[in-house]
Short mmCIF file of C-alpha atoms in Angstrom, two decimals:
data_model
loop_
_atom_site.label_atom_id
_atom_site.label_comp_id
_atom_site.label_asym_id
_atom_site.label_seq_id
_atom_site.Cartn_x
_atom_site.Cartn_y
_atom_site.Cartn_z
CA MET A 6 -21.55 62.03 50.64
CA THR A 7 -23.87 64.07 52.85
CA ASP A 8 -22.91 67.61 51.74
CA THR A 9 -25.98 69.16 50.14
CA ASN A 10 -24.28 72.39 49.05
CA VAL A 11 -25.15 73.22 45.47
CA PRO A 12 -22.12 72.70 43.17
CA ALA A 13 -20.52 75.85 41.84
CA ARG A 14 -20.30 74.86 38.17
CA LYS A 15 -23.10 73.58 35.96
CA PRO A 16 -22.73 71.78 32.64
CA ALA A 17 -22.69 74.51 29.99
CA ARG A 18 -25.19 72.48 27.99
CA PRO A 19 -27.21 70.24 30.33
CA PHE A 20 -28.84 68.31 27.49
CA PHE A 21 -28.41 64.60 28.25
CA SER A 22 -31.62 63.24 26.73
CA SER A 23 -31.33 59.99 24.77
CA GLY A 24 -33.64 61.28 22.07
CA PRO A 25 -34.08 63.84 20.80
CA CYS A 26 -30.47 64.40 21.79
CA ALA A 27 -28.29 67.46 22.31
CA LYS A 28 -27.80 69.68 19.28
CA PRO A 29 -24.22 69.94 17.99
CA PRO A 30 -22.00 72.37 19.90
CA GLY A 31 -22.39 75.91 18.59
CA TRP A 32 -25.76 75.18 16.99
CA SER A 33 -28.19 78.04 16.52
CA PRO A 34 -31.22 78.43 14.23
CA GLU A 35 -29.53 81.36 12.49
CA LYS A 36 -26.99 78.93 11.06
CA LEU A 37 -29.62 76.94 9.15
CA ALA A 38 -29.81 77.46 5.40
CA THR A 39 -33.31 78.66 4.56
CA GLU A 40 -33.39 78.91 0.77
CA SER A 41 -35.27 75.59 0.49
CA LEU A 42 -37.99 76.61 2.96
CA GLY A 43 -41.35 77.44 1.44
CA ARG A 44 -40.32 75.59 -1.72
CA SER A 45 -41.54 72.27 -3.05
CA HIS A 46 -39.40 69.34 -2.01
CA ARG A 47 -39.59 68.36 -5.67
CA SER A 48 -38.25 71.69 -6.88
CA LYS A 49 -34.69 71.88 -8.15
CA ILE A 50 -33.44 73.27 -4.84
CA GLY A 51 -35.52 70.81 -2.80
CA LYS A 52 -34.15 67.78 -4.65
CA ALA A 53 -30.63 69.20 -4.45
CA ARG A 54 -30.75 69.66 -0.68
CA LEU A 55 -32.25 66.21 -0.10
CA GLY A 56 -29.61 64.70 -2.37
CA TYR A 57 -26.87 66.63 -0.57
CA CYS A 58 -28.11 65.33 2.78
CA ILE A 59 -27.95 61.76 1.47
CA ASP A 60 -24.45 62.36 0.09
CA LEU A 61 -23.28 63.70 3.45
CA ILE A 62 -24.69 60.66 5.25
CA ARG A 63 -22.79 58.39 2.88
CA GLU A 64 -19.56 60.36 3.30
CA VAL A 65 -19.60 60.67 7.08
CA LEU A 66 -20.86 57.14 7.77
CA GLN A 67 -18.57 55.69 5.09
CA VAL A 68 -21.46 53.79 3.51
CA PRO A 69 -20.20 51.82 0.49
CA ASP A 70 -21.52 52.53 -3.00
CA THR A 71 -23.19 49.10 -2.96
CA HIS A 72 -25.77 50.42 -0.47
CA ARG A 73 -28.63 52.82 -1.20
CA ILE A 74 -29.65 55.54 1.28
CA GLY A 75 -33.20 56.87 1.51
CA ILE A 76 -34.96 59.45 3.69
CA VAL A 77 -38.30 58.03 4.84
CA PRO A 78 -41.21 59.06 7.09
CA GLY A 79 -41.78 58.03 10.69
CA SER A 80 -38.30 58.41 12.22
CA ASP A 81 -36.34 55.22 12.93
CA THR A 82 -39.55 53.38 13.79
CA GLY A 83 -40.95 54.10 10.36
CA ALA A 84 -37.77 52.89 8.68
CA VAL A 85 -37.74 49.61 10.64
CA GLU A 86 -41.44 49.02 10.00
CA MET A 87 -40.91 49.71 6.30
CA ALA A 88 -38.23 47.02 6.14
CA MET A 89 -40.32 44.52 8.11
CA TRP A 90 -43.53 45.00 6.14
CA THR A 91 -41.88 44.90 2.72
CA MET A 92 -39.30 42.13 3.19
CA LEU A 93 -40.41 39.68 5.86
CA GLY A 94 -42.37 36.54 5.07
CA ALA A 95 -40.10 35.17 2.38
CA ARG A 96 -38.24 32.90 4.84
CA PRO A 97 -38.21 32.18 8.59
CA VAL A 98 -37.47 35.08 10.92
CA THR A 99 -35.36 35.43 14.07
CA THR A 100 -35.79 38.44 16.33
CA LEU A 101 -33.33 39.44 19.05
CA ALA A 102 -34.61 41.40 22.03
CA TRP A 103 -32.75 42.68 25.07
CA GLU A 104 -34.61 45.97 25.59
CA SER A 105 -37.92 47.63 24.77
CA PHE A 106 -37.42 48.53 21.12
CA GLY A 107 -36.19 45.08 20.19
CA ALA A 108 -39.19 43.68 22.04
CA GLY A 109 -41.40 46.00 20.01
CA TRP A 110 -40.18 44.47 16.75
CA VAL A 111 -41.06 41.04 18.18
CA THR A 112 -44.60 42.26 18.93
CA ASP A 113 -45.03 43.64 15.42
CA ALA A 114 -43.80 40.43 13.81
CA VAL A 115 -46.14 38.27 15.90
CA LYS A 116 -49.28 40.38 16.28
CA GLN A 117 -49.30 42.55 13.17
CA LEU A 118 -47.58 40.49 10.47
CA LYS A 119 -48.80 37.19 11.98
CA ILE A 120 -45.49 35.42 11.45
CA ASP A 121 -44.03 33.10 14.06
CA PRO A 122 -40.44 34.25 14.64
CA THR A 123 -37.78 32.56 16.66
CA VAL A 124 -37.24 34.93 19.59
CA ILE A 125 -33.87 35.12 21.35
CA GLU A 126 -34.11 37.27 24.46
CA ALA A 127 -32.04 38.60 27.33
CA GLY A 128 -32.89 40.84 30.26
CA TYR A 129 -32.07 44.53 30.55
CA GLY A 130 -28.31 44.96 30.94
CA GLU A 131 -27.49 41.69 29.20
CA LEU A 132 -26.83 40.53 25.66
CA PRO A 133 -28.34 37.26 24.41
CA ASP A 134 -26.18 34.42 23.13
CA LEU A 135 -25.49 35.63 19.61
CA ALA A 136 -24.14 32.20 18.66
CA GLN A 137 -27.72 30.90 18.75
CA VAL A 138 -28.68 32.89 15.66
CA ASP A 139 -29.55 30.82 12.59
CA TRP A 140 -28.52 32.91 9.59
CA SER A 141 -30.69 30.92 7.21
CA ASN A 142 -33.38 33.14 8.73
CA ASP A 143 -34.00 36.83 8.30
CA VAL A 144 -32.65 38.40 11.51
CA ILE A 145 -33.83 41.63 13.17
CA PHE A 146 -31.98 43.26 16.06
CA THR A 147 -31.03 46.60 17.62
CA TRP A 148 -27.31 47.29 17.15
CA ASN A 149 -27.37 49.45 20.27
CA GLY A 150 -30.19 49.05 22.76
CA THR A 151 -31.05 52.64 23.59
CA THR A 152 -33.16 51.76 26.63
CA SER A 153 -30.72 49.24 28.15
CA GLY A 154 -27.29 50.61 27.23
CA VAL A 155 -26.29 47.25 25.74
CA CYS A 156 -24.84 47.01 22.22
CA VAL A 157 -23.44 44.23 20.07
CA PRO A 158 -19.63 44.31 20.36
CA ASN A 159 -19.02 44.17 16.59
CA GLY A 160 -20.29 42.51 13.43
CA ASP A 161 -18.17 39.36 13.70
CA TRP A 162 -21.15 37.27 14.82
CA ILE A 163 -23.06 38.02 11.60
CA ALA A 164 -22.50 35.26 9.04
CA ALA A 165 -20.78 36.36 5.83
CA ASP A 166 -22.52 33.50 3.97
CA ARG A 167 -25.95 34.19 5.47
CA GLU A 168 -28.99 33.14 3.50
CA GLY A 169 -31.36 35.48 5.33
CA LEU A 170 -31.28 39.24 5.59
CA CYS A 171 -29.52 41.09 8.40
CA ILE A 172 -31.85 43.91 9.47
CA ALA A 173 -30.28 46.26 12.04
CA ASP A 174 -31.99 49.05 13.93
CA ALA A 175 -28.88 51.17 14.53
CA THR A 176 -30.42 54.49 15.50
CA SER A 177 -28.24 55.02 18.59
CA ALA A 178 -25.17 53.26 17.17
CA VAL A 179 -24.40 55.07 13.91
CA PHE A 180 -21.88 57.91 14.10
CA ALA A 181 -20.57 56.37 17.35
CA GLN A 182 -19.82 52.70 16.69
CA ASP A 183 -18.30 50.77 13.81
CA ILE A 184 -20.84 49.25 11.43
CA ALA A 185 -19.84 46.17 9.43
CA TRP A 186 -21.43 47.25 6.15
CA ASP A 187 -20.56 44.00 4.41
CA LYS A 188 -22.62 42.19 7.05
CA VAL A 189 -25.66 44.48 7.02
CA ASP A 190 -28.44 44.22 4.43
CA VAL A 191 -30.82 46.75 6.00
CA LEU A 192 -29.83 49.48 8.47
CA THR A 193 -32.06 52.18 9.94
CA PHE A 194 -31.53 55.28 12.06
CA SER A 195 -32.97 58.73 12.74
CA TRP A 196 -31.31 62.13 12.78
CA GLN A 197 -32.61 62.88 16.28
CA LYS A 198 -30.15 60.55 18.01
CA VAL A 199 -26.39 60.82 17.49
CA LEU A 200 -26.63 63.77 15.09
CA GLY A 201 -28.80 65.78 17.48
CA GLY A 202 -31.14 66.46 14.56
CA GLU A 203 -34.89 66.86 14.53
CA GLY A 204 -37.34 63.95 14.70
CA ALA A 205 -40.04 62.71 12.27
CA HIS A 206 -37.69 61.45 9.54
CA GLY A 207 -35.89 58.12 9.32
CA VAL A 208 -33.03 56.89 7.18
CA LEU A 209 -33.24 53.52 5.43
CA ILE A 210 -30.03 52.01 4.05
CA LEU A 211 -30.35 48.99 1.76
CA GLY A 212 -27.63 46.62 0.62
CA PRO A 213 -27.82 44.62 -2.64
CA ARG A 214 -29.42 41.58 -0.99
CA ALA A 215 -32.22 43.70 0.41
CA VAL A 216 -32.89 45.20 -3.02
CA GLU A 217 -32.96 41.71 -4.49
CA ARG A 218 -35.54 40.67 -1.89
CA LEU A 219 -37.72 43.68 -2.64
CA GLU A 220 -37.66 43.02 -6.38
CA SER A 221 -38.27 39.26 -6.14
CA TYR A 222 -40.80 39.00 -3.29
CA THR A 223 -44.33 40.33 -2.79
CA PRO A 224 -45.67 40.16 0.78
CA ALA A 225 -49.03 38.50 1.44
CA TRP A 226 -50.34 41.55 3.30
CA PRO A 227 -51.35 44.95 1.86
CA LEU A 228 -48.80 47.76 2.08
CA PRO A 229 -49.65 51.37 2.96
CA LYS A 230 -48.35 53.92 0.48
CA VAL A 231 -45.66 55.18 2.88
CA PHE A 232 -44.12 51.67 2.99
CA ARG A 233 -43.97 50.99 -0.75
CA LEU A 234 -40.43 50.78 -2.07
CA THR A 235 -41.11 49.11 -5.42
CA LYS A 236 -43.27 49.72 -8.46
CA GLY A 237 -43.82 47.11 -11.15
CA GLY A 238 -41.41 44.76 -9.41
CA LYS A 239 -38.54 47.25 -9.46
CA LEU A 240 -37.03 49.41 -6.73
CA ILE A 241 -38.22 53.02 -6.82
CA GLU A 242 -34.73 54.47 -7.26
CA GLY A 243 -35.89 58.04 -6.78
CA ILE A 244 -36.42 57.43 -3.06
CA PHE A 245 -32.67 56.95 -2.75
CA THR A 246 -31.73 60.12 -4.60
CA GLY A 247 -33.99 62.51 -2.69
CA ALA A 248 -37.46 61.99 -4.18
CA THR A 249 -39.10 61.10 -0.88
CA ILE A 250 -42.27 59.02 -0.57
CA ASN A 251 -44.14 61.80 1.20
CA THR A 252 -43.47 65.46 1.89
CA PRO A 253 -40.47 65.94 4.21
CA SER A 254 -39.79 68.90 6.46
CA MET A 255 -37.14 70.84 4.63
CA LEU A 256 -36.39 72.61 7.92
CA ALA A 257 -35.53 69.24 9.46
CA VAL A 258 -33.47 68.37 6.38
CA GLU A 259 -31.50 71.62 6.70
CA ASP A 260 -30.96 70.87 10.39
CA ALA A 261 -29.61 67.43 9.51
CA ILE A 262 -27.31 68.96 6.90
CA LEU A 263 -25.94 71.39 9.48
CA ALA A 264 -25.28 68.50 11.89
CA LEU A 265 -23.58 66.43 9.19
CA GLU A 266 -21.37 69.36 8.17
CA TRP A 267 -20.46 69.77 11.85
CA ALA A 268 -19.61 66.05 11.98
CA LYS A 269 -17.21 66.54 9.08
CA SER A 270 -15.62 69.48 10.89
CA VAL A 271 -14.76 67.36 13.94
CA GLY A 272 -13.09 64.62 11.93
CA GLY A 273 -15.94 62.74 10.35
CA LEU A 274 -16.77 59.27 11.60
CA GLU A 275 -13.50 58.82 13.49
CA GLY A 276 -13.93 62.18 15.21
CA MET A 277 -17.53 61.41 16.15
CA LYS A 278 -16.57 58.02 17.60
CA ALA A 279 -13.71 59.59 19.54
CA ARG A 280 -16.03 62.16 21.08
CA ALA A 281 -18.56 59.52 22.13
CA ASN A 282 -15.81 57.32 23.56
CA ALA A 283 -14.37 60.24 25.55
CA ASN A 284 -17.81 61.05 26.95
CA ALA A 285 -18.49 57.44 27.92
CA ALA A 286 -15.06 57.20 29.58
CA ALA A 287 -15.70 60.40 31.55
CA LEU A 288 -19.04 59.05 32.77
CA ASP A 289 -17.48 55.70 33.65
CA ALA A 290 -14.90 57.53 35.78
CA ILE A 291 -17.76 59.17 37.67
CA VAL A 292 -19.40 55.78 38.22
CA GLN A 293 -16.17 54.15 39.41
CA GLN A 294 -15.71 56.85 42.05
CA ARG A 295 -19.16 56.32 43.62
CA ASP A 296 -20.27 53.15 45.35
CA TRP A 297 -23.95 54.05 44.92
CA LEU A 298 -23.72 54.19 41.11
CA GLY A 299 -23.25 51.26 38.74
CA HIS A 300 -23.62 50.25 35.11
CA LEU A 301 -26.77 48.40 34.06
CA ALA A 302 -24.62 46.83 31.31
CA ALA A 303 -22.10 45.02 33.49
CA ASP A 304 -19.91 43.75 30.63
CA PRO A 305 -17.77 46.58 29.17
CA ALA A 306 -17.53 44.68 25.85
CA SER A 307 -21.25 45.17 25.21
CA ARG A 308 -21.71 48.49 27.02
CA SER A 309 -22.98 51.39 24.92
CA ASN A 310 -20.88 54.50 24.41
CA THR A 311 -24.00 56.56 23.66
CA SER A 312 -27.06 55.65 25.76
CA VAL A 313 -25.30 54.83 29.03
CA CYS A 314 -27.71 53.35 31.58
CA LEU A 315 -26.82 53.49 35.27
CA THR A 316 -28.12 51.75 38.37
CA VAL A 317 -28.66 53.75 41.57
CA GLU A 318 -28.38 51.94 44.88
CA GLY A 319 -31.80 51.26 46.41
CA ALA A 320 -33.64 53.40 43.87
CA ASP A 321 -37.18 52.83 42.70
CA ALA A 322 -39.08 54.71 40.00
CA ASP A 323 -40.30 57.37 42.44
CA PHE A 324 -36.77 58.05 43.71
CA ILE A 325 -35.44 58.40 40.15
CA LYS A 326 -38.25 60.78 39.26
CA LYS A 327 -37.36 63.00 42.21
CA PHE A 328 -33.62 62.68 41.47
CA ALA A 329 -34.03 63.75 37.84
CA GLY A 330 -36.52 66.45 38.85
CA LEU A 331 -34.04 68.07 41.24
CA LEU A 332 -31.41 68.33 38.51
CA GLU A 333 -33.87 69.65 35.95
CA ALA A 334 -35.13 72.32 38.36
CA GLU A 335 -31.55 73.51 38.85
CA GLY A 336 -30.82 73.51 35.12
CA ALA A 337 -27.99 71.05 35.73
CA ALA A 338 -29.24 68.05 33.72
CA TYR A 339 -32.30 67.44 31.60
CA ASP A 340 -34.08 64.16 30.88
CA ILE A 341 -31.75 61.69 32.61
CA ALA A 342 -34.33 59.34 34.12
CA GLY A 343 -34.13 55.82 32.69
CA TYR A 344 -36.65 54.58 30.14
CA ARG A 345 -40.07 53.84 31.61
CA ASP A 346 -39.92 50.08 30.88
CA ALA A 347 -36.31 49.67 32.03
CA PRO A 348 -35.18 48.99 35.61
CA ALA A 349 -35.25 52.16 37.72
CA GLY A 350 -32.06 54.12 37.10
CA LEU A 351 -30.45 56.92 35.14
CA ARG A 352 -29.76 57.18 31.42
CA ILE A 353 -27.19 59.73 30.31
CA TRP A 354 -26.53 60.40 26.64
CA CYS A 355 -22.84 60.35 25.76
CA GLY A 356 -23.05 60.75 21.99
CA ALA A 357 -20.77 63.03 20.02
CA THR A 358 -22.93 66.15 20.26
CA VAL A 359 -22.31 66.23 24.03
CA ASP A 360 -19.10 67.91 25.27
CA THR A 361 -16.90 65.87 27.61
CA ALA A 362 -16.51 68.86 29.94
CA ASP A 363 -20.27 68.77 30.53
CA ILE A 364 -20.16 65.08 31.46
CA GLU A 365 -17.34 65.85 33.89
CA ALA A 366 -19.31 68.75 35.39
CA LEU A 367 -22.28 66.45 35.94
CA GLY A 368 -20.54 64.32 38.60
CA PRO A 369 -20.85 66.77 41.54
CA TRP A 370 -24.48 67.39 40.62
CA LEU A 371 -25.24 63.68 40.80
CA ASP A 372 -23.66 63.71 44.26
CA TRP A 373 -25.79 66.71 45.25
CA ALA A 374 -29.05 65.11 44.11
CA TRP A 375 -28.14 61.84 45.84
CA ALA A 376 -27.30 63.60 49.09
CA SER A 377 -30.39 65.79 48.93
CA LEU A 378 -32.65 62.72 48.83
CA GLN A 379 -30.97 60.82 51.66
CA SER A 380 -32.57 62.81 54.48
#
């Protein structure tokens, strides 16, 4: 295409960032409940709202009663680090890495905790051989690689009779992909991804085997206060009923509640997955119609339906910067350049808080930016 005429229609909400992600449709600050603001998080209303947020997470995500849900500091990163620092060291560790965040957990295991994990790697756009995993080890992986657009296809590869813990960073998978709760011992996410919530807070979900580890094992290294999940050899149960380790932002909690109530209104988990799938399908149709666009994740079976990463023919980092800059200047698409450590390309969020009509409206704008940079 060589036509550089500006398209007539823009996406109504051009928010395609992969984190923080688009707010739910119809969101406005006036819709936030404010009674808990300016109050102690340990007041009756503070505890009630934190508990309600946890209950909504359980309901919408269909988390079984066997698993505890806690709101913790530090976003998803804080939740993953909390699991690593409190539980690793009891047995050998395997780390899976096929994008930057998975690689980050490898670095922390090696350089910070000084353990020597087995590392199973794959390049951006690929999934490692999951059959190599030894489930006598504790295993850490990203369920959905936000920076590569590659996800595990399901939980079938996780051993039901595993001896080690299954620790899954699922921050861009929850509310969009099925989670095999009977296979997961630790799962983490943040509100700022698929819920379109605010950052700073993480969610830590523990299965019975994780609790058993916490109550039977003491790491060799010192633990900062914000990582401590036990006292006197017993789980601090209050963390999982709303008594957070440190002071949370009640404004962020209210924002998460609003997003979770919206999720219920669109059909709960099934509705959220359907929206993400429709968005990913609409973007795939755009890719299939253009020979200069491609998927970084070549295999559809392991291709994300949230953080969709695209290749652009002949593009380098400078080209992508200009490409994304043109669209941002026109108010047609925000924050669609690929992750800085990933191969040069585009990354377009297709999670449930994005409307399919906006994905469809994006296609002509991608053509316009491409054509504008060809001269």
